[in-house]
GROMACS .gro file of C-alpha atoms in nm:
model
  252
    1MET     CA    1   2.448   1.286   4.140
    2LYS     CA    2   2.608   1.349   4.470
    3SER     CA    3   2.882   1.593   4.467
    4SER     CA    4   3.119   1.377   4.644
    5HIS     CA    5   3.079   1.116   4.400
    6ILE     CA    6   3.198   1.363   4.105
    7LEU     CA    7   3.487   1.480   4.314
    8LEU     CA    8   3.637   1.145   4.386
    9PHE     CA    9   3.582   1.036   4.038
   10VAL     CA   10   3.774   1.372   3.878
   11GLY     CA   11   4.030   1.299   4.119
   12ILE     CA   12   4.069   0.940   4.035
   13LEU     CA   13   4.097   1.063   3.663
   14ILE     CA   14   4.370   1.345   3.736
   15PHE     CA   15   4.605   1.129   3.910
   16SER     CA   16   4.568   0.812   3.749
   17TRP     CA   17   4.630   0.970   3.403
   18SER     CA   18   4.922   1.133   3.551
   19PRO     CA   19   5.305   0.991   3.390
   20THR     CA   20   5.515   1.055   3.669
   21PHE     CA   21   5.318   0.795   3.864
   22ALA     CA   22   5.316   0.535   3.621
   23GLY     CA   23   5.410   0.157   3.732
   24ILE     CA   24   5.314   0.214   4.095
   25SER     CA   25   5.003   0.031   4.042
   26ASN     CA   26   4.884  -0.290   3.819
   27SER     CA   27   4.693  -0.238   3.504
   28LEU     CA   28   4.694  -0.378   3.182
   29MET     CA   29   4.840  -0.024   3.052
   30ASP     CA   30   5.142   0.171   3.136
   31ILE     CA   31   5.300   0.477   3.054
   32SER     CA   32   5.639   0.553   3.016
   33ALA     CA   33   5.796   0.778   3.296
   34ASP     CA   34   5.876   1.055   3.013
   35GLY     CA   35   5.514   1.009   2.889
   36SER     CA   36   5.657   0.908   2.524
   37LEU     CA   37   5.507   0.531   2.529
   38LEU     CA   38   5.215   0.358   2.621
   39ILE     CA   39   5.218  -0.041   2.630
   40CYS     CA   40   4.934  -0.274   2.639
   41SER     CA   41   4.861  -0.593   2.751
   42ASN     CA   42   4.625  -0.761   2.497
   43ARG     CA   43   4.477  -1.038   2.680
   44ASP     CA   44   4.264  -1.213   2.366
   45SER     CA   45   4.550  -1.185   2.104
   46GLY     CA   46   4.851  -1.289   2.327
   47THR     CA   47   5.026  -0.959   2.241
   48ALA     CA   48   5.183  -0.615   2.386
   49THR     CA   49   5.158  -0.314   2.202
   50VAL     CA   50   5.324  -0.028   2.206
   51VAL     CA   51   5.232   0.316   2.123
   52ASP     CA   52   5.437   0.658   2.051
   53LEU     CA   53   5.172   0.893   2.228
   54LYS     CA   54   5.309   1.169   2.028
   55THR     CA   55   5.196   1.052   1.694
   56ASN     CA   56   4.928   0.804   1.822
   57ASP     CA   57   5.093   0.505   1.596
   58VAL     CA   58   5.201   0.170   1.712
   59LEU     CA   59   5.541   0.136   1.701
   60HIS     CA   60   5.528  -0.245   1.803
   61GLU     CA   61   5.300  -0.546   1.879
   62ILE     CA   62   5.494  -0.837   1.991
   63PRO     CA   63   5.369  -1.223   2.051
   64VAL     CA   64   5.443  -1.277   2.428
   65GLY     CA   65   5.193  -1.588   2.531
   66LYS     CA   66   4.894  -1.727   2.635
   67HIS     CA   67   4.677  -1.443   2.879
   68PRO     CA   68   4.907  -1.151   2.940
   69GLU     CA   69   4.771  -0.930   3.257
   70GLY     CA   70   4.940  -0.646   3.405
   71VAL     CA   71   5.244  -0.453   3.222
   72SER     CA   72   5.474  -0.194   3.419
   73PHE     CA   73   5.781   0.008   3.235
   74VAL     CA   74   6.028  -0.087   3.436
   75GLY     CA   75   6.175   0.245   3.645
   76SER     CA   76   6.209   0.528   3.382
   77SER     CA   77   6.327   0.295   3.133
   78LYS     CA   78   6.222   0.185   2.845
   79LEU     CA   79   6.161  -0.194   2.910
   80ALA     CA   80   5.897  -0.316   3.037
   81ALA     CA   81   5.760  -0.621   3.193
   82VAL     CA   82   5.427  -0.812   3.155
   83ALA     CA   83   5.280  -1.052   3.350
   84ILE     CA   84   5.162  -1.389   3.152
   85TYR     CA   85   4.897  -1.525   3.314
   86ASP     CA   86   4.883  -1.843   3.167
   87GLU     CA   87   5.223  -1.969   3.079
   88ASP     CA   88   5.384  -1.853   3.456
   89LYS     CA   89   5.619  -1.613   3.306
   90ILE     CA   90   5.760  -1.282   3.332
   91VAL     CA   91   5.807  -1.117   2.950
   92PHE     CA   92   6.079  -0.805   2.979
   93ILE     CA   93   6.028  -0.616   2.615
   94ASP     CA   94   6.285  -0.331   2.510
   95THR     CA   95   5.986  -0.121   2.411
   96THR     CA   96   6.209   0.105   2.128
   97LYS     CA   97   6.283  -0.213   1.941
   98GLY     CA   98   5.983  -0.414   2.042
   99ASP     CA   99   6.195  -0.707   2.117
  100ILE     CA  100   6.162  -0.999   2.425
  101VAL     CA  101   6.493  -0.965   2.578
  102ARG     CA  102   6.410  -1.194   2.884
  103THR     CA  103   6.205  -1.439   3.001
  104VAL     CA  104   6.166  -1.559   3.366
  105GLU     CA  105   5.982  -1.839   3.497
  106VAL     CA  106   5.763  -1.801   3.822
  107PHE     CA  107   5.567  -2.024   4.019
  108ASP     CA  108   5.183  -1.990   3.936
  109GLU     CA  109   4.961  -1.730   3.767
  110PRO     CA  110   5.132  -1.389   3.767
  111TYR     CA  111   4.887  -1.129   3.779
  112GLY     CA  112   4.982  -0.776   3.898
  113VAL     CA  113   5.316  -0.618   3.781
  114VAL     CA  114   5.439  -0.290   3.986
  115SER     CA  115   5.801  -0.123   3.973
  116THR     CA  116   5.996   0.113   4.189
  117THR     CA  117   6.087   0.451   4.031
  118ASP     CA  118   6.418   0.368   4.016
  119GLY     CA  119   6.393   0.060   3.809
  120LYS     CA  120   6.550  -0.203   4.090
  121ARG     CA  121   6.297  -0.409   4.217
  122LEU     CA  122   5.965  -0.520   4.096
  123TYR     CA  123   5.663  -0.675   4.264
  124VAL     CA  124   5.436  -0.921   4.138
  125THR     CA  125   5.103  -1.101   4.250
  126LEU     CA  126   5.070  -1.479   4.164
  127ASP     CA  127   4.685  -1.521   4.179
  128PHE     CA  128   4.604  -1.887   4.316
  129PRO     CA  129   4.911  -1.935   4.528
  130GLY     CA  130   4.846  -1.557   4.647
  131GLN     CA  131   5.197  -1.470   4.703
  132VAL     CA  132   5.393  -1.132   4.588
  133LEU     CA  133   5.727  -1.193   4.420
  134GLU     CA  134   5.993  -0.941   4.459
  135LEU     CA  135   6.216  -0.982   4.154
  136ASP     CA  136   6.545  -0.798   4.055
  137PRO     CA  137   6.464  -0.696   3.707
  138ALA     CA  138   6.845  -0.660   3.587
  139THR     CA  139   6.881  -0.997   3.649
  140GLY     CA  140   6.541  -1.194   3.687
  141LYS     CA  141   6.571  -1.377   4.014
  142THR     CA  142   6.322  -1.367   4.289
  143LEU     CA  143   6.490  -1.225   4.624
  144ARG     CA  144   6.180  -1.288   4.850
  145THR     CA  145   5.848  -1.419   4.873
  146PHE     CA  146   5.569  -1.245   5.076
  147GLU     CA  147   5.274  -1.443   5.185
  148VAL     CA  148   4.941  -1.289   5.123
  149GLY     CA  149   4.653  -1.445   5.095
  150PRO     CA  150   4.459  -1.674   4.807
  151PHE     CA  151   4.352  -1.489   4.470
  152THR     CA  152   4.584  -1.189   4.507
  153ARG     CA  153   4.576  -1.002   4.192
  154GLY     CA  154   4.578  -0.581   4.261
  155VAL     CA  155   4.897  -0.423   4.336
  156THR     CA  156   5.065  -0.099   4.454
  157LEU     CA  157   5.341   0.089   4.636
  158ARG     CA  158   5.281   0.345   4.870
  159ARG     CA  159   5.424   0.701   4.734
  160ASP     CA  160   5.758   0.657   4.957
  161GLU     CA  161   5.774   0.264   4.828
  162SER     CA  162   5.811   0.166   5.222
  163LYS     CA  163   5.470  -0.063   5.157
  164LEU     CA  164   5.275  -0.244   4.957
  165TYR     CA  165   4.904  -0.287   4.903
  166VAL     CA  166   4.776  -0.604   4.756
  167VAL     CA  167   4.387  -0.683   4.701
  168GLN     CA  168   4.239  -1.043   4.689
  169TYR     CA  169   4.034  -1.099   4.381
  170TYR     CA  170   3.699  -1.286   4.572
  171ASN     CA  171   3.645  -1.068   4.859
  172ALA     CA  172   3.824  -0.758   4.796
  173LEU     CA  173   4.027  -0.785   5.128
  174VAL     CA  174   4.329  -0.516   5.099
  175SER     CA  175   4.630  -0.595   5.292
  176GLN     CA  176   4.991  -0.378   5.380
  177ILE     CA  177   5.299  -0.541   5.331
  178SER     CA  178   5.619  -0.406   5.506
  179LEU     CA  179   5.906  -0.411   5.235
  180ASP     CA  180   6.114  -0.372   5.553
  181ASN     CA  181   6.032  -0.725   5.664
  182GLY     CA  182   5.790  -0.860   5.426
  183LYS     CA  183   5.502  -0.952   5.650
  184VAL     CA  184   5.157  -0.835   5.651
  185THR     CA  185   5.137  -0.540   5.870
  186ASP     CA  186   4.723  -0.423   5.840
  187GLN     CA  187   4.440  -0.514   5.678
  188TRP     CA  188   4.112  -0.382   5.568
  189SER     CA  189   3.824  -0.641   5.499
  190GLY     CA  190   3.523  -0.533   5.277
  191SER     CA  191   3.145  -0.677   5.269
  192ARG     CA  192   3.066  -1.009   5.227
  193THR     CA  193   2.899  -0.906   4.916
  194ASP     CA  194   3.218  -0.711   4.780
  195ASN     CA  195   3.421  -0.903   4.519
  196LEU     CA  196   3.609  -0.908   4.180
  197ALA     CA  197   3.864  -0.692   4.294
  198ARG     CA  198   4.155  -0.693   4.039
  199GLN     CA  199   4.311  -0.331   4.069
  200LEU     CA  200   4.382  -0.064   4.322
  201VAL     CA  201   4.573   0.221   4.340
  202THR     CA  202   4.716   0.488   4.579
  203HIS     CA  203   4.656   0.839   4.611
  204PRO     CA  204   4.977   1.086   4.518
  205THR     CA  205   4.961   1.274   4.852
  206ARG     CA  206   4.715   1.101   5.079
  207GLU     CA  207   4.699   0.837   5.281
  208LYS     CA  208   4.425   0.685   5.061
  209VAL     CA  209   4.394   0.372   4.841
  210TYR     CA  210   4.121   0.326   4.595
  211VAL     CA  211   4.000   0.000   4.503
  212SER     CA  212   3.756  -0.054   4.234
  213HIS     CA  213   3.546  -0.404   4.229
  214ILE     CA  214   3.156  -0.506   4.197
  215ARG     CA  215   2.908  -0.609   4.506
  216SER     CA  216   2.727  -0.911   4.417
  217LYS     CA  217   2.405  -0.966   4.577
  218ILE     CA  218   2.285  -1.290   4.442
  219THR     CA  219   2.105  -1.530   4.713
  220SER     CA  220   1.786  -1.310   4.663
  221ILE     CA  221   1.515  -1.404   4.415
  222HIS     CA  222   1.252  -1.224   4.173
  223GLY     CA  223   1.530  -0.928   4.114
  224GLN     CA  224   1.549  -0.861   4.473
  225GLY     CA  225   1.950  -0.883   4.428
  226SER     CA  226   2.238  -0.685   4.265
  227ILE     CA  227   2.559  -0.639   4.119
  228PHE     CA  228   2.683  -0.290   4.108
  229PRO     CA  229   3.027  -0.137   4.013
  230TYR     CA  230   3.194   0.033   4.376
  231VAL     CA  231   3.510   0.221   4.505
  232SER     CA  232   3.627   0.097   4.826
  233VAL     CA  233   3.853   0.404   5.009
  234VAL     CA  234   4.062   0.266   5.227
  235ASP     CA  235   4.250   0.500   5.513
  236SER     CA  236   4.602   0.360   5.524
  237VAL     CA  237   4.681   0.521   5.869
  238PRO     CA  238   4.602   0.352   6.157
  239GLY     CA  239   4.312   0.489   6.384
  240GLU     CA  240   4.025   0.374   6.600
  241GLU     CA  241   3.739   0.511   6.307
  242ARG     CA  242   3.599   0.326   6.038
  243ARG     CA  243   3.873   0.307   5.778
  244ARG     CA  244   3.696   0.196   5.462
  245LYS     CA  245   3.435   0.297   5.292
  246ARG     CA  246   3.213   0.228   4.960
  247ILE     CA  247   3.083   0.445   4.702
  248PRO     CA  248   2.858   0.299   4.445
  249MET     CA  249   2.906   0.392   4.142
  250ASP     CA  250   2.603   0.272   3.942
  251ALA     CA  251   2.498   0.650   3.911
  252PHE     CA  252   2.746   0.764   3.640
   0.00000   0.00000   0.00000
């Protein structure tokens, strides 16, 4: 196994498990800012589970709707937002009590949810329309809608929260959105065989974005095709050199 692959894998584990960065990239799980609670969405059962990380006890399992996807704590609070994909809504949960406190209807197929660190804004991807919503979690109102591209799923915030990065599911295209004007200001295309990209995450200190996806070469026969897991590394600063490269994960 190449040493660069080992370093990448270890690095992703280190910063993706840090509670300090909980909420800035979409996931089916999130950890509260103080590290005390974990919330997990359960696609098959239509519930969200809250776990006490000190005791590892399940505190609550809350029915939220059909096909929950992304979940995020709102800032440093114990309020969590869950995207309910099949019912086109965002459910807000008081994780200390296990109660649903608000439900917000959205246009179609909400998938990823992230929160700013101050908890004043939520960003939600809408899969098929290819949009990103900016929500006020205090009121549930949609403040802005950003047009990106079809099948937008993964979403993450830049560490200074000036930009969003989103990824499209079927082609792993990464787009940068300026939160000043809501416009797409940069894009990184993958290979024509890149697809099934659901999540991405920004590096906590460097100008890097990591995208997990697969490579599908299915047009060949007799075992010449292949489906492999990959991580693409995006260099998010402008430059003339190559700013996206793939690292195969099948060696693991």
